[in-house]
PDB file of C-alpha atoms in Angstrom:
ATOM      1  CA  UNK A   1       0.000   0.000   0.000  1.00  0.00           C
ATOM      2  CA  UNK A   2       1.009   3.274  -1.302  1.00  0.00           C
ATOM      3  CA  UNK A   3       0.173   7.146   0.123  1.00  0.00           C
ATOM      4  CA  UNK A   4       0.475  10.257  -1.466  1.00  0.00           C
ATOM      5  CA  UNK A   5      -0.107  13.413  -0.088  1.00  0.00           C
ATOM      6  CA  UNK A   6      -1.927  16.219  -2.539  1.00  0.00           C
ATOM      7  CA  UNK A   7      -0.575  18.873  -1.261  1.00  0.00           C
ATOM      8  CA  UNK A   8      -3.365  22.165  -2.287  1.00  0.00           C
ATOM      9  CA  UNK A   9      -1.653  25.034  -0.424  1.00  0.00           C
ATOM     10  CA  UNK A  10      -2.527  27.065   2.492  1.00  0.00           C
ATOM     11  CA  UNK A  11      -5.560  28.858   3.443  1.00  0.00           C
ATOM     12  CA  UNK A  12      -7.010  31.144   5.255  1.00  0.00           C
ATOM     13  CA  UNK A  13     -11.022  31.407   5.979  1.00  0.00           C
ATOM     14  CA  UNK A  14     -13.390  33.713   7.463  1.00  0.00           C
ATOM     15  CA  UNK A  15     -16.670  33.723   8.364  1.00  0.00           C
ATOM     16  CA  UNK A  16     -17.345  34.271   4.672  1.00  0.00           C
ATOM     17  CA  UNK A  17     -16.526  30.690   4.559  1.00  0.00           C
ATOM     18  CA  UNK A  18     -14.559  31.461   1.336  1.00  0.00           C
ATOM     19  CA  UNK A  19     -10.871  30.092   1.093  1.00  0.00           C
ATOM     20  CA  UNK A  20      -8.465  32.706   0.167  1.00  0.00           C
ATOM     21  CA  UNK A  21      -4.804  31.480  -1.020  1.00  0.00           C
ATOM     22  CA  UNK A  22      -2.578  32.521   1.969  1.00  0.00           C
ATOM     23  CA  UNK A  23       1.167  32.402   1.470  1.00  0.00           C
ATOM     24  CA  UNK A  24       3.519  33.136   5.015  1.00  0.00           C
ATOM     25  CA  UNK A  25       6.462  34.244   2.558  1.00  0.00           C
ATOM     26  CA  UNK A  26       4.336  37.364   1.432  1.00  0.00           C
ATOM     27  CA  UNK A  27       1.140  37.503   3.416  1.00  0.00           C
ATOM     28  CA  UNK A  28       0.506  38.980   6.674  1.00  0.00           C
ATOM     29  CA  UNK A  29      -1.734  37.303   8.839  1.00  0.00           C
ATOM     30  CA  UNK A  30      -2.247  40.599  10.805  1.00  0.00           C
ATOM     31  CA  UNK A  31      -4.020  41.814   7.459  1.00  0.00           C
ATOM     32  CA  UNK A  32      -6.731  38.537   7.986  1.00  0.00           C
ATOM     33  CA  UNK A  33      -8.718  39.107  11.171  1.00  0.00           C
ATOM     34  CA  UNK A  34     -10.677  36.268  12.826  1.00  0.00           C
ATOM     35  CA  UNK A  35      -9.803  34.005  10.024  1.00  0.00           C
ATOM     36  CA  UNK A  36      -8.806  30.587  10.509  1.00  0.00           C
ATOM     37  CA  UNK A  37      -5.687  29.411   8.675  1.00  0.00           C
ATOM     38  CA  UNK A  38      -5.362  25.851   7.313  1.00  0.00           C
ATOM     39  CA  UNK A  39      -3.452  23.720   4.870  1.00  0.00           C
ATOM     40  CA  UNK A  40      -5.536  21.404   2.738  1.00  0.00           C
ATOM     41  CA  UNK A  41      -4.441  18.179   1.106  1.00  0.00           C
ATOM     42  CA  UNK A  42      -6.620  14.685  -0.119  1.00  0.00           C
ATOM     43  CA  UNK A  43      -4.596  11.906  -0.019  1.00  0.00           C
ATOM     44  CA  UNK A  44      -3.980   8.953  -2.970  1.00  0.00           C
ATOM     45  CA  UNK A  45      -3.757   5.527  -1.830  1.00  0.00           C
ATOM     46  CA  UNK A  46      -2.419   2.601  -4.343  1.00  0.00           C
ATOM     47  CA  UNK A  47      -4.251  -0.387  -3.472  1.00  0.00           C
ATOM     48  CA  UNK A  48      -2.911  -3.461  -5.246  1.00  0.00           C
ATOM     49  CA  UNK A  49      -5.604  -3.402  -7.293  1.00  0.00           C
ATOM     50  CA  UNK A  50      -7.015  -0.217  -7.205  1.00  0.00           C
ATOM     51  CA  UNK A  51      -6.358   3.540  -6.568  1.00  0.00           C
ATOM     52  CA  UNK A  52      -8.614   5.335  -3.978  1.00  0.00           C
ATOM     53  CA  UNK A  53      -9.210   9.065  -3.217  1.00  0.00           C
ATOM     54  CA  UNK A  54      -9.929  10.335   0.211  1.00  0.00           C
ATOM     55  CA  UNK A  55     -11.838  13.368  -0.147  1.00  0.00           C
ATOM     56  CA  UNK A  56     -11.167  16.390  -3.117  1.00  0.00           C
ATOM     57  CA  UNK A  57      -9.953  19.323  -1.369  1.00  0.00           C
ATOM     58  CA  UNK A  58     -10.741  22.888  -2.914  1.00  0.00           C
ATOM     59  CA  UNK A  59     -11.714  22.480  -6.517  1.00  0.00           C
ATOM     60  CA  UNK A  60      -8.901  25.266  -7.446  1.00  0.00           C
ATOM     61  CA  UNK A  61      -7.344  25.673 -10.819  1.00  0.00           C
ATOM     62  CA  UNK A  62      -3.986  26.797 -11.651  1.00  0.00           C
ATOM     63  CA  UNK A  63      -3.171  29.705 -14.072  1.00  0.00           C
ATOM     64  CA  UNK A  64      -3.437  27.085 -16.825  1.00  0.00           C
ATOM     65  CA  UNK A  65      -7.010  26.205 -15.711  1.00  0.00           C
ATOM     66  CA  UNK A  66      -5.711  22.943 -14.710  1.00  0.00           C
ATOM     67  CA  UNK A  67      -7.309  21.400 -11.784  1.00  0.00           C
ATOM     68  CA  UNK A  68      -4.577  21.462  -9.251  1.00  0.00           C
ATOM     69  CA  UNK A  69      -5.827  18.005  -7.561  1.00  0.00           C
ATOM     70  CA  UNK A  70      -5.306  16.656 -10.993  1.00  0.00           C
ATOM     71  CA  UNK A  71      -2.275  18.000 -11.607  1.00  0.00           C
ATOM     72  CA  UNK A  72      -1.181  16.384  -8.101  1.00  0.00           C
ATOM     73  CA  UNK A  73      -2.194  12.745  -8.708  1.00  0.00           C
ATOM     74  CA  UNK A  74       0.203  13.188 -12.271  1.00  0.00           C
ATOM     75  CA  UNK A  75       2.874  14.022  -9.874  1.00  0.00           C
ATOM     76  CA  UNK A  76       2.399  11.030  -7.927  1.00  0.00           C
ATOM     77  CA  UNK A  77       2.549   9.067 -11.179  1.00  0.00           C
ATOM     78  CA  UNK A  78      -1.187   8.500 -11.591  1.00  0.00           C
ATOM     79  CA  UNK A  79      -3.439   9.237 -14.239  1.00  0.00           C
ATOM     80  CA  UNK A  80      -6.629  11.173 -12.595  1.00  0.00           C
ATOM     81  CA  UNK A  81      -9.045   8.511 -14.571  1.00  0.00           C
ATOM     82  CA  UNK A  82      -7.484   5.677 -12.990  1.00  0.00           C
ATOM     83  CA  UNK A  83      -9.260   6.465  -9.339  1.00  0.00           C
ATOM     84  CA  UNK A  84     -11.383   3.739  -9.133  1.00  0.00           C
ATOM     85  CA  UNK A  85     -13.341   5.271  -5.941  1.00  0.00           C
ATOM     86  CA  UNK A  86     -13.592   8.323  -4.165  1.00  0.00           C
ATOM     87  CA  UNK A  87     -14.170   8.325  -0.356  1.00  0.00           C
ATOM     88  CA  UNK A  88     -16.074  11.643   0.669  1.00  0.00           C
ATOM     89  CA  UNK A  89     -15.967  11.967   4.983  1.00  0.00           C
ATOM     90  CA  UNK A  90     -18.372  14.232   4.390  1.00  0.00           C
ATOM     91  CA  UNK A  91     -19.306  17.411   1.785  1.00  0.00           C
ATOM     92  CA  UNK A  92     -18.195  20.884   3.404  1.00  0.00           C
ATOM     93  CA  UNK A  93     -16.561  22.842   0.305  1.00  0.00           C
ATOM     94  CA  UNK A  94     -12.741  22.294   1.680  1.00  0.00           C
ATOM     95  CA  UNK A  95     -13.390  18.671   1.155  1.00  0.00           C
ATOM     96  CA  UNK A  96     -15.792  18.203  -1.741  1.00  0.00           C
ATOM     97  CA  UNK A  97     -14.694  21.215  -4.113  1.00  0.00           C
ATOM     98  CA  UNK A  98     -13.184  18.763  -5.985  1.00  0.00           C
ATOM     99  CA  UNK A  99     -15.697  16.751  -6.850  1.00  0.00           C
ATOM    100  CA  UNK A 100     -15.767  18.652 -10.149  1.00  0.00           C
ATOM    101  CA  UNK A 101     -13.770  20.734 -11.951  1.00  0.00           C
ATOM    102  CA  UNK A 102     -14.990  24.225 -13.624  1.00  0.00           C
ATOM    103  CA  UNK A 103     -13.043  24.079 -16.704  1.00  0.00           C
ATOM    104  CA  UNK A 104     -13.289  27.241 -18.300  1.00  0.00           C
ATOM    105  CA  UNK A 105     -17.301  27.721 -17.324  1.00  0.00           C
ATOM    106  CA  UNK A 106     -17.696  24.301 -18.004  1.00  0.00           C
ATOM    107  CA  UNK A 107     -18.423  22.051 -15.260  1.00  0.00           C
ATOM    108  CA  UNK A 108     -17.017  18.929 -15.814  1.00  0.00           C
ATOM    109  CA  UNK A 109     -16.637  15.389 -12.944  1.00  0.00           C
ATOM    110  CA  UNK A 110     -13.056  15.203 -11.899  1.00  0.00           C
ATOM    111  CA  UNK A 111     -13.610  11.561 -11.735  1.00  0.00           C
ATOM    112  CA  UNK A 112     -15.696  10.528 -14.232  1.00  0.00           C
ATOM    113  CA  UNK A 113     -15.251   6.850 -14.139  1.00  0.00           C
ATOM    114  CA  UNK A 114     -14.889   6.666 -10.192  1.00  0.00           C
ATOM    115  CA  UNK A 115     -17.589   5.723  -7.841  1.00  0.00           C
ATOM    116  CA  UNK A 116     -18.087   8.583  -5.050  1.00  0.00           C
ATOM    117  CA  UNK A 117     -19.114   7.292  -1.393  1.00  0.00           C
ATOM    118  CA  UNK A 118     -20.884   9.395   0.658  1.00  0.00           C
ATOM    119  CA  UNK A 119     -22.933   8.837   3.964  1.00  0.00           C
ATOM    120  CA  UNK A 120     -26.477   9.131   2.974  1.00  0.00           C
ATOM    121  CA  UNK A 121     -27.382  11.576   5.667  1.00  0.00           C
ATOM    122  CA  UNK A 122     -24.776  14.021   4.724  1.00  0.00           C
ATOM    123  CA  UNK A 123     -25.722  13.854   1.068  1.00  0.00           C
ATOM    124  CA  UNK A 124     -29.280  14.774   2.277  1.00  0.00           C
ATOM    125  CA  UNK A 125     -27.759  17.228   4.324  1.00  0.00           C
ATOM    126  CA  UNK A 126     -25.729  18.757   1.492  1.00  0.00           C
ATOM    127  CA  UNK A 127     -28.946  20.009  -0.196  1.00  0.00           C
ATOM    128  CA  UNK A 128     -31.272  20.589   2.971  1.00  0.00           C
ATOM    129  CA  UNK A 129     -29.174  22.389   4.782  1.00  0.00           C
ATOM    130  CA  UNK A 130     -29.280  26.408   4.799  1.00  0.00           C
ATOM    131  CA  UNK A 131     -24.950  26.678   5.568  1.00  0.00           C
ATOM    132  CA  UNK A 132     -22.851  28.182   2.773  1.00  0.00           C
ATOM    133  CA  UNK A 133     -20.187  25.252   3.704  1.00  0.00           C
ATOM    134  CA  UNK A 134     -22.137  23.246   1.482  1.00  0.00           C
ATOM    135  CA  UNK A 135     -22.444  24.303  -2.568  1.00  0.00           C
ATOM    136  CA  UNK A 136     -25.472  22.616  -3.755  1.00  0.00           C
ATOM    137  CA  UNK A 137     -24.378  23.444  -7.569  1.00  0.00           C
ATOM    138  CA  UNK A 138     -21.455  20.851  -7.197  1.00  0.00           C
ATOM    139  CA  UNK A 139     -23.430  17.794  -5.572  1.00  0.00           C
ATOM    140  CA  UNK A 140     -26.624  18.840  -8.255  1.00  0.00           C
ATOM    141  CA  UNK A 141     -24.349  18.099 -11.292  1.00  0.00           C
ATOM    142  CA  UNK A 142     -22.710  15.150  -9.049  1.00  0.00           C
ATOM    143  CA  UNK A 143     -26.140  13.284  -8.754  1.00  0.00           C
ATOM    144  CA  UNK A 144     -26.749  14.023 -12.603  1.00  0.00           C
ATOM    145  CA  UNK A 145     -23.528  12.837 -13.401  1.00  0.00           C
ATOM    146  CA  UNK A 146     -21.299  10.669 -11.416  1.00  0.00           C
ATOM    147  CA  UNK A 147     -21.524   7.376 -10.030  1.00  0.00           C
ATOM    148  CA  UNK A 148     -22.385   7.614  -6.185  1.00  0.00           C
ATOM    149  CA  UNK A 149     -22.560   5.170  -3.519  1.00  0.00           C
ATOM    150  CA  UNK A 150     -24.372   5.843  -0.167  1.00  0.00           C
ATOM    151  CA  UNK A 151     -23.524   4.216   2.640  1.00  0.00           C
ATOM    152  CA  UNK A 152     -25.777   4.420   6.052  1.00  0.00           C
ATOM    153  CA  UNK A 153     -23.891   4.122   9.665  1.00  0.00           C
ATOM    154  CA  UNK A 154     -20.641   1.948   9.831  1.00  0.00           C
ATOM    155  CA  UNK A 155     -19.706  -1.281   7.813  1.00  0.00           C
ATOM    156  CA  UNK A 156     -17.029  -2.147   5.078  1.00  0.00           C
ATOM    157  CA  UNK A 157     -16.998  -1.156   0.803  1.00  0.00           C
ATOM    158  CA  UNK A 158     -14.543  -4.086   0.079  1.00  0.00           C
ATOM    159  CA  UNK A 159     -12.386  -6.513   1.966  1.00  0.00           C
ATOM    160  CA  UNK A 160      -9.725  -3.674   2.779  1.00  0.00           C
ATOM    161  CA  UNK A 161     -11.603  -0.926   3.303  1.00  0.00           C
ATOM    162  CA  UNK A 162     -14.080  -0.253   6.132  1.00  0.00           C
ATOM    163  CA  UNK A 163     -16.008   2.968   7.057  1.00  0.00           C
ATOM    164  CA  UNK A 164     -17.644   4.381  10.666  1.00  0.00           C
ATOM    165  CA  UNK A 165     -20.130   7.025  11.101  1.00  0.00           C
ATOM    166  CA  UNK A 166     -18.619   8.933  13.481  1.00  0.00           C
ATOM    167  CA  UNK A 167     -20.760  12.198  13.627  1.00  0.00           C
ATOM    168  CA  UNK A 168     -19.611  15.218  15.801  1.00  0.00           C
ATOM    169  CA  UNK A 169     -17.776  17.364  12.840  1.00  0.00           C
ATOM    170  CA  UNK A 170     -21.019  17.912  10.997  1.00  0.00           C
ATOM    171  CA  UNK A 171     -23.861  15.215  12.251  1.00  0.00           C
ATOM    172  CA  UNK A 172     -23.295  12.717   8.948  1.00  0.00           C
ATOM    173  CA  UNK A 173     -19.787  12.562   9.136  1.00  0.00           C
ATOM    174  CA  UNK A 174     -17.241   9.797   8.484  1.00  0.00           C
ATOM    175  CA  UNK A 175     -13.547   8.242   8.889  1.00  0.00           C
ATOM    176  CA  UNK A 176     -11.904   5.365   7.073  1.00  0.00           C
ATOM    177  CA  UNK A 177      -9.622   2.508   7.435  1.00  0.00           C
ATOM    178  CA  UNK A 178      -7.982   0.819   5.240  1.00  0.00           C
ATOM    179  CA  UNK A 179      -6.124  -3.149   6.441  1.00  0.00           C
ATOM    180  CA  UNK A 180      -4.124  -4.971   3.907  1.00  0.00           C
ATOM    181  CA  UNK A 181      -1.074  -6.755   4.224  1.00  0.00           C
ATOM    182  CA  UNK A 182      -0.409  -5.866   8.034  1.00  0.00           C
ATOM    183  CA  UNK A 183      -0.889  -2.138   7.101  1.00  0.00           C
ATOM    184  CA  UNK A 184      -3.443  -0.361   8.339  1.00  0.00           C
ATOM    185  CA  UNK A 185      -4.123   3.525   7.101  1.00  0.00           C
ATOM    186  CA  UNK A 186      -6.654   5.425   8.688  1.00  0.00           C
ATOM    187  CA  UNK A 187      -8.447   8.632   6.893  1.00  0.00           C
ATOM    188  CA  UNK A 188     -10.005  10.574  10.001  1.00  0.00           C
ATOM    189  CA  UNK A 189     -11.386  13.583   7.886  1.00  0.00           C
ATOM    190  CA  UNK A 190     -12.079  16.892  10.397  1.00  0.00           C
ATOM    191  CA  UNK A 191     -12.616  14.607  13.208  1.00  0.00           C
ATOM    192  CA  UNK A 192      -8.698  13.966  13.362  1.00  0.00           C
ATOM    193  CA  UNK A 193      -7.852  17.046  10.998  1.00  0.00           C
ATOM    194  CA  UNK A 194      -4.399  17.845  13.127  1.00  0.00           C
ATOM    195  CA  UNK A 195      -1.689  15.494  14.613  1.00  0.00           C
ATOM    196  CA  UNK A 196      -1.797  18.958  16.834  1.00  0.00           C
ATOM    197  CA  UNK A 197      -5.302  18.281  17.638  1.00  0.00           C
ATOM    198  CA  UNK A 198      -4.641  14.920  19.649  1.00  0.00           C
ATOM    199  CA  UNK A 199      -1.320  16.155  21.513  1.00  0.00           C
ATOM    200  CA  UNK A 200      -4.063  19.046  22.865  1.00  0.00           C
ATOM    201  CA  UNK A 201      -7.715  18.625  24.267  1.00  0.00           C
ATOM    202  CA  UNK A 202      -9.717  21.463  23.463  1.00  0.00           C
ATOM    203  CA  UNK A 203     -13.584  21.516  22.338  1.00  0.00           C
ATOM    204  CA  UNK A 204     -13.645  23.065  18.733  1.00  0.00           C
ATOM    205  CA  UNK A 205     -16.322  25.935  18.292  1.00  0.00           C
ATOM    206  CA  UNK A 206     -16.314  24.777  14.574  1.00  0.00           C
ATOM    207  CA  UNK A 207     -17.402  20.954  15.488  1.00  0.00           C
ATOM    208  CA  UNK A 208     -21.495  20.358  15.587  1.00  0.00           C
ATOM    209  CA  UNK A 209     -20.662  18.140  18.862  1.00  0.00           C
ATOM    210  CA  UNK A 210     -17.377  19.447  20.230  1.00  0.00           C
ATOM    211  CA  UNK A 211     -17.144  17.674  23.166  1.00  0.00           C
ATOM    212  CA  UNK A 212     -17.895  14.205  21.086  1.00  0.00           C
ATOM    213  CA  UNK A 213     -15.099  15.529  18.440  1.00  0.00           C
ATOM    214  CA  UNK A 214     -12.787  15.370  21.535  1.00  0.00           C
ATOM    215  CA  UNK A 215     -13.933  12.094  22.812  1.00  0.00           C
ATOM    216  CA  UNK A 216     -13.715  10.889  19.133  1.00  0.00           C
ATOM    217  CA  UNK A 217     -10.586  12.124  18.928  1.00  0.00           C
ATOM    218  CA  UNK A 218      -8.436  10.562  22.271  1.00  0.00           C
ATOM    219  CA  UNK A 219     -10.562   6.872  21.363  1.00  0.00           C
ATOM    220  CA  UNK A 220      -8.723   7.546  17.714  1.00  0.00           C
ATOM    221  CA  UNK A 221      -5.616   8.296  18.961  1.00  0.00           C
ATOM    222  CA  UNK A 222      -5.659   5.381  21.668  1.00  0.00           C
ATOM    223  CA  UNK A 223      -6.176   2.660  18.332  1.00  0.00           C
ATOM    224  CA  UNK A 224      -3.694   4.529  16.151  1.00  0.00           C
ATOM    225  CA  UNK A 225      -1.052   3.415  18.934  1.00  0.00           C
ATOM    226  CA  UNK A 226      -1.893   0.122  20.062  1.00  0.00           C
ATOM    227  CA  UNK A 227      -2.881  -0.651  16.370  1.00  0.00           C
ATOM    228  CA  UNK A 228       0.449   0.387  14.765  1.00  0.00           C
ATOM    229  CA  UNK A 229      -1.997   2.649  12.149  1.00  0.00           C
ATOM    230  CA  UNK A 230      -0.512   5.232  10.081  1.00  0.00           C
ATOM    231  CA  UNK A 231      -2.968   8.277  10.082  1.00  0.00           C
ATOM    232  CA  UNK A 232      -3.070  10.710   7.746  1.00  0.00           C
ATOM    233  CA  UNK A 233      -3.903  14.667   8.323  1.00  0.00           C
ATOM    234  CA  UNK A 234      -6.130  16.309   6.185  1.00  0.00           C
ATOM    235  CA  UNK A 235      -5.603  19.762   7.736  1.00  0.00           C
ATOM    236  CA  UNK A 236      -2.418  19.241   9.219  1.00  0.00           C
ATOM    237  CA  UNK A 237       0.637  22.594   9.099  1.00  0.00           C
ATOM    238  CA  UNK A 238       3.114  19.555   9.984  1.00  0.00           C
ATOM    239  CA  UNK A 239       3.287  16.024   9.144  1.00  0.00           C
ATOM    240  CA  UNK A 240       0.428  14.891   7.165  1.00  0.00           C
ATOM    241  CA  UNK A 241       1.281  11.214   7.311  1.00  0.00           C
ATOM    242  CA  UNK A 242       2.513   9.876  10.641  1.00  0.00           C
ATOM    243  CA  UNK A 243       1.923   7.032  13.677  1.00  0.00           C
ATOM    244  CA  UNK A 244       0.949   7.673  16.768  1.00  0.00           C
ATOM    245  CA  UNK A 245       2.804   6.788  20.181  1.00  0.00           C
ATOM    246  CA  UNK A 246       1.738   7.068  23.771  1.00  0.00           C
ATOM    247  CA  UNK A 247       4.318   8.014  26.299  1.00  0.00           C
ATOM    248  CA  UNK A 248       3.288   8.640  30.221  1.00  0.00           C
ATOM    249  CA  UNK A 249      -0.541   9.034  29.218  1.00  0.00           C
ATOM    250  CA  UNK A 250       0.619  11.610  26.615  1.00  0.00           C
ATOM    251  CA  UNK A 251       0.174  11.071  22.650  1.00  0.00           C
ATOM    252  CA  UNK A 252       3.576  11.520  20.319  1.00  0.00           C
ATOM    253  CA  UNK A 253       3.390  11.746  16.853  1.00  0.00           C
ATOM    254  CA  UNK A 254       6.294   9.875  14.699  1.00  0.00           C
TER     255      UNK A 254
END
């Protein structure tokens, strides 16, 4: 089993809840009040017989108005076509942008020939629901379009890959794990956005259920290190990829 990080940059959001490129070399925080800033990057894994997506980050283009998320997978040594499934852990914009890809007005799947997972009640969600983190205009050409799978509460998609409605993020939300071969990989979405995040116990004002995002996140961290799993950061400023160690009661990420 394989990982990639797709790296999509920095960010910084207000409560606009728009994503504005933010770049520490020649951008001063100072000049960003009560914004939250945040890195953003899906992750590829290589299956031996297939290639998976964990969620689609931003939806951004570069100058060429070539999806960067694209452009990131040929980096890896992928073709974008060749993702066979695309795991969503649930549909706020940072995650599901990608989705599709506005080519030059033209909206167009980024996936075409994947299968898109979802949790049922956050697909509902994404179209009942009144919050600008959710752009119905992406999941209405999804449903015309792509090939989706809903899943309801926890179970397994294949032999190697299981899911587990965890809630407490947003109520519909999900995490992954992948076993094969004496590897496990787990996907924890903005449950487990921040290696940070376990090393310090705070209740997030941007969870639904903060206090269960907490909870959520210790049990997490507790199975990463008895389990041996490598967990992978979908927000995280340091190590995306990493294991996790307990030492005197404490977490340590390696």
């Amino acid at each position: 089993m394989q990982v990639y990080t797709l790296h999509e940059g920095s960010y910084s959001v207000d409560a606009t809840k728009k994503f504005i490129p933010f770049d520490p070399a020649i951008h001063n925080p100072k000049d960003r009040p009560a914004s939250l800033f945040i890195h953003v990057q899906p992750f590829l894994v290589k299956l031996n017989n297939s290639l998976v997506l964990f969620d689609t980050g931003l939806g951004y283009s570069n100058e060429e108005g070539k999806l960067h998320l694209h452009e990131n997978i040929k980096k890896a040594g992928f073709k974008p076509e060749d993702v066979e499934m695309v795991l969503m852990s649930h549909l706020h914009f940072d995650h599901s942008g990608g989705m599709v890809h506005d080519n030059k007005g033209k909206m167009e799947l980024s996936f075409p020939d994947a299968t898109y997972v979802m949790q049922r009640g956050e697909w509902e969600t994404a179209f009942s629901s009144t919050s600008s983190s959710y752009h119905t205009d992406i999941f209405d050409f999804v449903q015309r379009n792509a090939q989706i799978k809903l899943v309801e509460g926890s179970g397994k998609l294949t032999s190697e890959i299981s899911y587990e409605l965890t809630g407490a993020h947003c109520p519909f939300h999900q995490v992954f794990l992948i076993e094969t071969e004496g590897e496990k990989v787990f996907f924890g979405g903005d449950v487990l956005p921040e290696p940070e995040e376990l090393i310090r116990k705070f209740i997030a004002k941007y969870d639904f259920d903060g206090r269960k995002a907490m909870e959520l996140r210790d049990e997490f961290g507790k199975k990463a290190a008895a389990e041996h799993w490598k967990c992978l950061f979908y927000h995280s400023k340091s190590k995306s990829q990493a294991f996790v160690e307990i030492e005197e009661d404490r977490f340590k990420i390696s």
